[in-house]
Tab-separated table of C-alpha atoms and ligand atoms in Angstrom:
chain	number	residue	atom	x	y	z
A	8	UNK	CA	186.542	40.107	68.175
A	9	UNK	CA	183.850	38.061	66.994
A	10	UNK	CA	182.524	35.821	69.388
A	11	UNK	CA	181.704	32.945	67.190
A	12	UNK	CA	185.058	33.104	65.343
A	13	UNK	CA	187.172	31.696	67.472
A	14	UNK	CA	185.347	30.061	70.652
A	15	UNK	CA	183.312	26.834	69.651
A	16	UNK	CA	179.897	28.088	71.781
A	17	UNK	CA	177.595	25.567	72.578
A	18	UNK	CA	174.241	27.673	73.727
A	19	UNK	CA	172.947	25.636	77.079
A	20	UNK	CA	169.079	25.666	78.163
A	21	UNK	CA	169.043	24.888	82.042
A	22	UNK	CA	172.766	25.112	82.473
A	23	UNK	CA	172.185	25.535	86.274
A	24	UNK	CA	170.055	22.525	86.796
A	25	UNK	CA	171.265	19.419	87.759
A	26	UNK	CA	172.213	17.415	84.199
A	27	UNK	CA	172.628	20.832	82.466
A	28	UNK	CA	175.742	21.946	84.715
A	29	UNK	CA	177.495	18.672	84.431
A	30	UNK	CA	176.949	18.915	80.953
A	31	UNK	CA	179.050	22.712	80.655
A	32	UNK	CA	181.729	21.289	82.777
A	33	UNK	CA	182.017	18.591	80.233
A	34	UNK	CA	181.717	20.402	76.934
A	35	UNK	CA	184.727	22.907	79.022
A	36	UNK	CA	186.841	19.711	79.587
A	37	UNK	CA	186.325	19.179	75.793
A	38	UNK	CA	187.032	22.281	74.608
A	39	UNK	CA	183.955	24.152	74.432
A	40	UNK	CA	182.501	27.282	75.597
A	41	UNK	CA	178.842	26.197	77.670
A	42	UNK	CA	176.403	29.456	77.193
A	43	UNK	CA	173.803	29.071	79.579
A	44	UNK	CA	170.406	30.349	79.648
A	45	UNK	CA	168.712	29.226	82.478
A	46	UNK	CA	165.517	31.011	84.708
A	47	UNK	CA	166.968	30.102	87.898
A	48	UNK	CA	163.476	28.401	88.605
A	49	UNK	CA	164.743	25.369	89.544
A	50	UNK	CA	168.495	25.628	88.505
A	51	UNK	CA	171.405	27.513	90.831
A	52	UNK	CA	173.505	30.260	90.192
A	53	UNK	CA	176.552	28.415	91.842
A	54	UNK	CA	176.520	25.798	89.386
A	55	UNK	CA	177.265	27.816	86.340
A	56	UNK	CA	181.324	27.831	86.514
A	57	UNK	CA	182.403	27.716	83.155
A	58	UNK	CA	181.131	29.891	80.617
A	59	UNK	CA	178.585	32.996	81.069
A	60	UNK	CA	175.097	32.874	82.366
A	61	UNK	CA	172.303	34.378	80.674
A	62	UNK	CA	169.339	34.822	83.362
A	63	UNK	CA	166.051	34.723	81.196
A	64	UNK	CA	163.401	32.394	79.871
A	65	UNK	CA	163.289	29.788	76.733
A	66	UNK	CA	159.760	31.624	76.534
A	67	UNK	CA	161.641	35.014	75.742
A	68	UNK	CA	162.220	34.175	71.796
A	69	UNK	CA	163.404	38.212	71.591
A	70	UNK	CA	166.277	36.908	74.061
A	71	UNK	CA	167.058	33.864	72.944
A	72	UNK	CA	167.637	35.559	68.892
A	73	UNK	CA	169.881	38.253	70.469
A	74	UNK	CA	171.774	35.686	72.305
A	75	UNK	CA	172.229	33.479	69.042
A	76	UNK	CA	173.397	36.468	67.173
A	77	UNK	CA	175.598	37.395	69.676
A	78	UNK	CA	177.646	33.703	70.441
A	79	UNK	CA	176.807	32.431	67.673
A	80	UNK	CA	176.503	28.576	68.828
A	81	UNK	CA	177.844	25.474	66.916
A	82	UNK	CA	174.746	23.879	68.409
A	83	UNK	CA	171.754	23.789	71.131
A	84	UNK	CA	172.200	21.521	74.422
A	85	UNK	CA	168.312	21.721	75.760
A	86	UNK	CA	167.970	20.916	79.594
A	87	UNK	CA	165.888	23.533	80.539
A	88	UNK	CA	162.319	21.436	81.641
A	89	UNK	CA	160.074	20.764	84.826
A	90	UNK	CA	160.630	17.272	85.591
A	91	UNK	CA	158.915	16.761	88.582
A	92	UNK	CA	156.470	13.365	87.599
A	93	UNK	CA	154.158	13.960	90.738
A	94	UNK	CA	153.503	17.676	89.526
A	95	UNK	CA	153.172	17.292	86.190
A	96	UNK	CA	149.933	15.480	87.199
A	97	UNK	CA	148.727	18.984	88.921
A	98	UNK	CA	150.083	20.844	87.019
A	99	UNK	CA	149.319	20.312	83.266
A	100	UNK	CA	149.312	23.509	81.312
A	101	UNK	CA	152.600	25.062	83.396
A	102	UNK	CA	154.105	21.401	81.980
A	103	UNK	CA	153.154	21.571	78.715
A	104	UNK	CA	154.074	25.504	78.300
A	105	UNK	CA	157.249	25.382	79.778
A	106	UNK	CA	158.286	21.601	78.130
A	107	UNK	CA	156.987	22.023	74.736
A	108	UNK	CA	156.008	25.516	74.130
A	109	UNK	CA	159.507	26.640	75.413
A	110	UNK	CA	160.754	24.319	73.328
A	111	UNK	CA	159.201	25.394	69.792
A	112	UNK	CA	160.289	28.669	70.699
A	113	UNK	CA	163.678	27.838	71.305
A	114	UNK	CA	163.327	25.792	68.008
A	115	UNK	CA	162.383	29.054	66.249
A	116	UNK	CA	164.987	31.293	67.529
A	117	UNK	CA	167.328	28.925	66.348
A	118	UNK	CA	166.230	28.622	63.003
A	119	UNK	CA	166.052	32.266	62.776
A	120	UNK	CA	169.892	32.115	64.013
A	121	UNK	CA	170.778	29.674	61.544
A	122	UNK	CA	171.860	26.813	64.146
A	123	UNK	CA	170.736	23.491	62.975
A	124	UNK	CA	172.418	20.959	65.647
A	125	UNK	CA	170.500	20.329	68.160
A	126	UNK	CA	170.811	17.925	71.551
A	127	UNK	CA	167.737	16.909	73.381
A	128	UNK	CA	167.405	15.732	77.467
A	129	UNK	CA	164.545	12.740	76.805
A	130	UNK	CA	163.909	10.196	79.329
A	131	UNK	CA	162.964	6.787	79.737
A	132	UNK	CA	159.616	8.246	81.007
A	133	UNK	CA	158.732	8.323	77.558
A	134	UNK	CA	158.513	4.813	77.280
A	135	UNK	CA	155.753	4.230	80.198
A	136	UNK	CA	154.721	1.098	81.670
A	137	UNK	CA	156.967	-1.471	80.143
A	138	UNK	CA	156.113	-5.616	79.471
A	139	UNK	CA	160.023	-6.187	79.063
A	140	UNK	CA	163.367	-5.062	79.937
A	141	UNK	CA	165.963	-4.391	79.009
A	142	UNK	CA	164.193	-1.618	76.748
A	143	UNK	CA	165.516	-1.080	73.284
A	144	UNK	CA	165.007	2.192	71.511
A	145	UNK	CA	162.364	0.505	69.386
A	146	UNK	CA	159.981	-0.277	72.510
A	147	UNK	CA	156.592	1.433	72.511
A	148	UNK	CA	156.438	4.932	73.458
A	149	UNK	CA	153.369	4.839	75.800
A	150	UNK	CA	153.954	7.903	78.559
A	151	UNK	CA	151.938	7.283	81.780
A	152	UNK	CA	152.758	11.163	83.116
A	153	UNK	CA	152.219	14.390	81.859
A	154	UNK	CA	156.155	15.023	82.472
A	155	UNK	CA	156.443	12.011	80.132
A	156	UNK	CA	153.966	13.093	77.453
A	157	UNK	CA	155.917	16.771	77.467
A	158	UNK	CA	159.111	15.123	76.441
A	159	UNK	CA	157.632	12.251	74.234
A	160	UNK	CA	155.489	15.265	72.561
A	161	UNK	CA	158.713	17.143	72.094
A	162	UNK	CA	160.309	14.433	70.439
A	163	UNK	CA	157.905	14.498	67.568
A	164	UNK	CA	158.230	17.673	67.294
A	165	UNK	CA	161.749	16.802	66.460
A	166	UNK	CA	160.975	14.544	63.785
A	167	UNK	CA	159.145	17.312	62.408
A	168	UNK	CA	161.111	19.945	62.381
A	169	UNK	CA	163.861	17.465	61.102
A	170	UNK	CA	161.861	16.674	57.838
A	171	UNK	CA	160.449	20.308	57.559
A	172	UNK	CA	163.602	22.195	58.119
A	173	UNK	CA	166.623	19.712	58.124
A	174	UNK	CA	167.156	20.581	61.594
A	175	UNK	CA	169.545	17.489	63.347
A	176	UNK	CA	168.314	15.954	66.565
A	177	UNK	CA	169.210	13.816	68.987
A	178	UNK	CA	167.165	12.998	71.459
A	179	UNK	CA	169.063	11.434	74.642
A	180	UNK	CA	166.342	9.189	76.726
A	181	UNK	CA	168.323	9.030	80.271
A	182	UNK	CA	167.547	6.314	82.761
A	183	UNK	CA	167.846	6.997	86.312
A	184	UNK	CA	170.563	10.182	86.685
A	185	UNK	CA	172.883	10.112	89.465
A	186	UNK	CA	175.963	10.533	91.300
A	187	UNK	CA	177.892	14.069	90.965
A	188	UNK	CA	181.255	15.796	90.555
A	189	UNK	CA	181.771	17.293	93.974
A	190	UNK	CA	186.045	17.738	93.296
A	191	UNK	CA	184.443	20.851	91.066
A	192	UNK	CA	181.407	22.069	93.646
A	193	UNK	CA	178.269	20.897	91.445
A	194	UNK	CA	176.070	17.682	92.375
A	195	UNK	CA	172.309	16.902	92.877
A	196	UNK	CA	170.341	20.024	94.716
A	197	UNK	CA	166.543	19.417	93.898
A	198	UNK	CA	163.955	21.544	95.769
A	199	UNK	CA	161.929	19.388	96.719
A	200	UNK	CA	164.264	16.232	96.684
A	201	UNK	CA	162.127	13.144	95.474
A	202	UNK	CA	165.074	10.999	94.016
A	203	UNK	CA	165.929	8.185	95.799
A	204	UNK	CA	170.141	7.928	96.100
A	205	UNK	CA	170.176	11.739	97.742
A	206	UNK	CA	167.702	10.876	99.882
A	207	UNK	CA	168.811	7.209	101.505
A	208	UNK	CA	172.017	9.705	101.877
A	209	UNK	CA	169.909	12.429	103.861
A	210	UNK	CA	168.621	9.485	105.688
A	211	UNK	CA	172.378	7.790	106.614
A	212	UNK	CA	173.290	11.078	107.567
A	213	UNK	CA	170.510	11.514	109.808
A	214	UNK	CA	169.579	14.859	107.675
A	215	UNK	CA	166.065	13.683	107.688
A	216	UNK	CA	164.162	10.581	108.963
A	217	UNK	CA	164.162	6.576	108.249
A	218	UNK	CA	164.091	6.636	104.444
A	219	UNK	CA	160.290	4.899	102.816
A	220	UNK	CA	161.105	1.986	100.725
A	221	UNK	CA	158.424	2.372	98.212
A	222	UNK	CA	156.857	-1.187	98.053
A	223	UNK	CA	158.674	-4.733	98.913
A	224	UNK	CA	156.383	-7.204	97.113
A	225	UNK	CA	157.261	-6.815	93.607
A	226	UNK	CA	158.190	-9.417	91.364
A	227	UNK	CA	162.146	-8.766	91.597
A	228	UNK	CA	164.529	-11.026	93.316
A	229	UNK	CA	164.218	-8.643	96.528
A	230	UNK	CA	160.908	-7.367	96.383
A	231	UNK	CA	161.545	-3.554	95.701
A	232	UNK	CA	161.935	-2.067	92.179
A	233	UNK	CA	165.124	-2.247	90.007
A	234	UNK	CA	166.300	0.845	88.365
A	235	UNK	CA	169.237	1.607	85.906
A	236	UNK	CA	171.773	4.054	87.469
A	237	UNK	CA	173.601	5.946	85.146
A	238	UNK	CA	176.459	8.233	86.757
A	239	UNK	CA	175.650	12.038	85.873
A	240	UNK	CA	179.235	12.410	84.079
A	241	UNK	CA	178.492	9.798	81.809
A	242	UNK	CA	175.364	11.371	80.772
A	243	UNK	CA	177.484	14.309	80.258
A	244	UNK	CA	180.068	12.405	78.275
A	245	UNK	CA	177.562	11.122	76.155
A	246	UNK	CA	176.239	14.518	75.436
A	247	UNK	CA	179.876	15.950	74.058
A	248	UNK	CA	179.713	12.643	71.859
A	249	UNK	CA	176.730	13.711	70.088
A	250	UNK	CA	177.202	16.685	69.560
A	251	UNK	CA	180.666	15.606	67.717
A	252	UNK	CA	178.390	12.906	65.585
A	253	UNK	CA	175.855	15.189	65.007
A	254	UNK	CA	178.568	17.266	62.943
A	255	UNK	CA	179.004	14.616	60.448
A	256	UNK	CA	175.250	13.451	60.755
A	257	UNK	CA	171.643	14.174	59.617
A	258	UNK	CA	168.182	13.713	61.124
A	259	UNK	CA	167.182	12.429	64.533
A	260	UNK	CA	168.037	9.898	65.841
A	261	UNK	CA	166.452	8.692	69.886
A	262	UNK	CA	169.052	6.846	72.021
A	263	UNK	CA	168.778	5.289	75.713
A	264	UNK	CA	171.473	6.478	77.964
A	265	UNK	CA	171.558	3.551	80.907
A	266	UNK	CA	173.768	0.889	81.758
A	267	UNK	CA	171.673	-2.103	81.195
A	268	UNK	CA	172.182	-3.005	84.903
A	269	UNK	CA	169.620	-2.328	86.954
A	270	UNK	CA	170.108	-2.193	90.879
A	271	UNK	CA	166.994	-2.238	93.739
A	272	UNK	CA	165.444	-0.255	95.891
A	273	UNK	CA	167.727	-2.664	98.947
A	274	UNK	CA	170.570	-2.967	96.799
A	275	UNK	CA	170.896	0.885	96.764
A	276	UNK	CA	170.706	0.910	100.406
A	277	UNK	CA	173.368	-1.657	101.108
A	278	UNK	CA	176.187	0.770	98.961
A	279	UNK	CA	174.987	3.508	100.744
A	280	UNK	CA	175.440	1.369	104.104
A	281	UNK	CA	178.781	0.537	102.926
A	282	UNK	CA	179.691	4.059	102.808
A	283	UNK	CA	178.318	4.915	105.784
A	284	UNK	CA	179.704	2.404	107.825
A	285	UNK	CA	176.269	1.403	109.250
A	286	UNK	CA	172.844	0.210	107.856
A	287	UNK	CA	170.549	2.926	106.985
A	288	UNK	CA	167.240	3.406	108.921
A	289	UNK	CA	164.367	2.537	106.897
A	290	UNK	CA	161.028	1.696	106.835
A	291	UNK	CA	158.850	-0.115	104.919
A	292	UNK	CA	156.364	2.139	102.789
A	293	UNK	CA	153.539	1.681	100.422
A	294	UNK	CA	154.302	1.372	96.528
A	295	UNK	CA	154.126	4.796	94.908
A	296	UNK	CA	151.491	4.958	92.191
A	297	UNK	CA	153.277	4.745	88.669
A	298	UNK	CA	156.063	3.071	89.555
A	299	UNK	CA	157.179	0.190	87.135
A	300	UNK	CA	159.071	-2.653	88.959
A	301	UNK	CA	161.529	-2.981	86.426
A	302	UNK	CA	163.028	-0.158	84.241
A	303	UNK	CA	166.498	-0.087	82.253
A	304	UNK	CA	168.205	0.185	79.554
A	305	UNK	CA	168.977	-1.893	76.019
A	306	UNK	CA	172.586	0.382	75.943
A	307	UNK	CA	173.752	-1.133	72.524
A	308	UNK	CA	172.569	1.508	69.949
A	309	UNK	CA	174.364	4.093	72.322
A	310	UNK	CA	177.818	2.303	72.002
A	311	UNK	CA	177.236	1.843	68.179
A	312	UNK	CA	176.104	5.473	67.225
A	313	UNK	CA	178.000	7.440	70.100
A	314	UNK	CA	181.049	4.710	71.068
A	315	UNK	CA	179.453	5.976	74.604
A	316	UNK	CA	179.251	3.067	77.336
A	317	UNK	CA	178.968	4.201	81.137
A	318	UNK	CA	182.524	4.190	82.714
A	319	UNK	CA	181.237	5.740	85.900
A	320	UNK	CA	178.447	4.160	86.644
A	321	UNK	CA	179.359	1.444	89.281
A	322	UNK	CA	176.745	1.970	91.661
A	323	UNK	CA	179.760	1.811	94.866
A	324	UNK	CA	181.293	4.750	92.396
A	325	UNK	CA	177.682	6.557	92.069
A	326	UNK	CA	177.009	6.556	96.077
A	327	UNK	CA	180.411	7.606	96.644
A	328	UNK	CA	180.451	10.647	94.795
A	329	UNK	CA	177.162	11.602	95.783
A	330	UNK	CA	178.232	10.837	99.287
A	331	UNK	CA	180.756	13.235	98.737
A	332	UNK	CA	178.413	16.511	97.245
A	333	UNK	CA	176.138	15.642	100.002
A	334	UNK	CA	178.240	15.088	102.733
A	335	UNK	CA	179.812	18.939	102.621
A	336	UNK	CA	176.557	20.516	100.503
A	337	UNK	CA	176.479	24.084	102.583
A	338	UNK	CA	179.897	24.610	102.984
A	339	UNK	CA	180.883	24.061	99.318
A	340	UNK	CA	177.650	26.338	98.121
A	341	UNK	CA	178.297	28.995	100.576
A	342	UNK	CA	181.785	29.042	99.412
A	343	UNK	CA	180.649	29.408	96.023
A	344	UNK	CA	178.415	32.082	96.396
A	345	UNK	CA	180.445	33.985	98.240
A	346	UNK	CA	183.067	33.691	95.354
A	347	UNK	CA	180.393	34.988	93.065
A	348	UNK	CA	179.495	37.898	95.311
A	349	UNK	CA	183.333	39.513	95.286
B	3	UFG	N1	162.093	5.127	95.972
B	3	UFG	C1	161.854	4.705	97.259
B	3	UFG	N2	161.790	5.655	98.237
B	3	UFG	C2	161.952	6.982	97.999
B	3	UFG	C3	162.210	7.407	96.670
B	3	UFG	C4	162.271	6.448	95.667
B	3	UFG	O1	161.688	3.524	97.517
B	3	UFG	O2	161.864	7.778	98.950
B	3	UFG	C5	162.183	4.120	94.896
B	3	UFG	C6	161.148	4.333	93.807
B	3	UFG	O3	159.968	3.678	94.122
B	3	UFG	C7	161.876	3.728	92.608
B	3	UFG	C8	163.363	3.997	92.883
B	3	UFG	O4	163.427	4.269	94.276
B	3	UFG	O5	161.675	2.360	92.577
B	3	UFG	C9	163.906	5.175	92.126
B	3	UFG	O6	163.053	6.294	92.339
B	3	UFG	P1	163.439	7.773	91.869
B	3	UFG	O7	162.320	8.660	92.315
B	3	UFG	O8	164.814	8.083	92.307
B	3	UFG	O9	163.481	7.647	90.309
B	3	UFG	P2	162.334	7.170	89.304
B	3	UFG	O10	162.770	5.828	88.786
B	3	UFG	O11	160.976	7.266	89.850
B	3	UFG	O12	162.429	8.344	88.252
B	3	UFG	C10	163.263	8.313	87.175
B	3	UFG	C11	163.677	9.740	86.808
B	3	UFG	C12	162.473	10.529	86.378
B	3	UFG	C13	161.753	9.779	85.298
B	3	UFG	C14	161.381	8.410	85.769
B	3	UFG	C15	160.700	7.586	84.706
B	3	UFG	O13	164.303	10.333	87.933
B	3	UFG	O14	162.900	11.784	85.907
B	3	UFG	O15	162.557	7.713	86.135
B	3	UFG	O16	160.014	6.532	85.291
B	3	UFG	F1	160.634	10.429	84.940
């Protein structure tokens, strides 16, 4: 049988990773078939549950052409990226190799395969230091981070490749990720951990100390930042829905994935509290360099190109299913692996 006949393949770049592996279980639930290539760098073997995984680099264009040929893909889902903001400072050639090198390649390959449809992860890092929220699609693109500049760089690319080749893009700039679906064993595993909902839950859990509230004199109604919390499954849902536009449409085309309600630093806390059933120790830290006071999301163009608003995004629904992946993390991985190992 030929692979691509029959089976709608959607080739995945960092399936394992965090966004990527929501992202398969999605595109299963919709009747897809997730390929993933992933490096296992930062990704995990447990999280790849519903389609093959292909161990190897977006570097390896010999790899990624065989793999093309062989599945035959109805379209690209690209995860695979360092996203680490603190690192990217250090780190700026590994950034820009792996980000944007990897990702000409992978552009390459597929041209070579003959797949034109293409789904970017972008962020909201793109858009920098902001004067006003909520931020529409049309706000200045200003980076203030290598990781930023990598995916802001990539997207130009994009438009590039879209006029030179009539390759179709969409770039999908996500606010602040979040929240997981622990009923099917994947959730939020970063190594280190510098997000801030999985670790006020380390903290309420007393798996590590009193978490640092970065800064508590900023101009918000509390003091501490405001952020736009977008549930991990809808990032995923939106994902499926652009792939099924970009079927019908050309170009690219940049879209904010957020909910256009921002919650704080305390606010975050007090749901997390709520869970718990007690307050969560904390301590008062100083502001973390780069850190805007306000960042989310103008969601409209999102609802009008994708009919995609965020349905599981409550921020009491968020913490509780991250509460959940985090609450049981060893017991469901270890289960998991040892299902892979027989
Ligand atoms: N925070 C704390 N204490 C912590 C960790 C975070 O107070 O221990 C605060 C931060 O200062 C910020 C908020 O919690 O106000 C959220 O911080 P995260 O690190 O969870 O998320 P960021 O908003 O910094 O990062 C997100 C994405 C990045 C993206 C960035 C763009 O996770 O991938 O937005 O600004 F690059």
């Amino acid at each position: 049988m030929e692979l691509g006949s029959t089976m709608r393949h959607v080739l995945v770049t960092g399936g394992a990773g965090y966004v990527g592996s929501h992202a398969c279980r999605m595109l299963a639930k919709c009747g897809y078939k997730p390929i993933t290539i992933d490096n296992l760098s930062t990704g995990h073997r447990w999280a790849v549950r519903w389609g093959p995984l292909i161990v190897g680099d977006i570097a390896d264009h010999r790899l990624l052409v065989d793999v093309i040929a062989k599945y035959r893909p109805v379209a690209v889902m690209h995860f695979a990226a360092l996203s680490l903001v603190g690192e990217s400072g250090t780190q700026p050639a590994r950034y820009y190799d792996n980000n944007v090198a990897g990702t000409i390649t992978l552009l390459q390959a597929m041209q070579q395969g003959g797949v034109n449809r293409f789904i970017f992860s972008s962020t909201c890092a793109t858009y920098g230091q902001v004067e006003h929220c909520p931020i529409a699609e049309t706000a200045p693109q200003v980076p203030i981070n290598t990781y930023g500049r990598s995916k802001l760089m990539v997207e130009t690319i994009l438009r590039d490749f879209v006029s030179a080749h009539g390759l179709n893009a969409t770039a999908l700039r996500y606010f602040n990720a979040a929240g997981a679906a622990a009923e099917d064993g994947i959730g939020e595993a970063h190594q280190p951990e510098t997000h801030l909902i999985p670790l006020v839950i380390g903290a309420a859990l007393g798996q590590r100390g009193p978490i640092g509230i970065f800064g508590d004199d900023y101009a918000t109604p509390d003091g501490t930042c405001l952020r736009d919390y977008v549930h991990v499954n809808d990032l995923a849902t939106a994902h499926v829905l652009a792939l099924e536009r970009s079927a019908a449409q050309d170009g690219f085309s940049a879209i904010n994935l957020g909910t256009g309600r921002p919650y704080s630093v305390l606010e975050v806390l007090a749901a997390v509290g709520l869970r718990a059933g007690c307050p969560v120790p904390r301590k008062i830290a100083p502001r973390r360099a780069g850190d805007p006071a306000a960042l989310y999301a103008d969601p409209h163009l999102a609802r009008e190109m994708l009919g995609w608003t965020a349905r599981e995004s409550d921020l009491n629904k968020i913490v509780d299913s991250a509460w959940a992946w985090h609450a049981a993390p060893m017991e469901g991985r270890d289960r998991m692996e040892v299902r892979l190992a027989v």
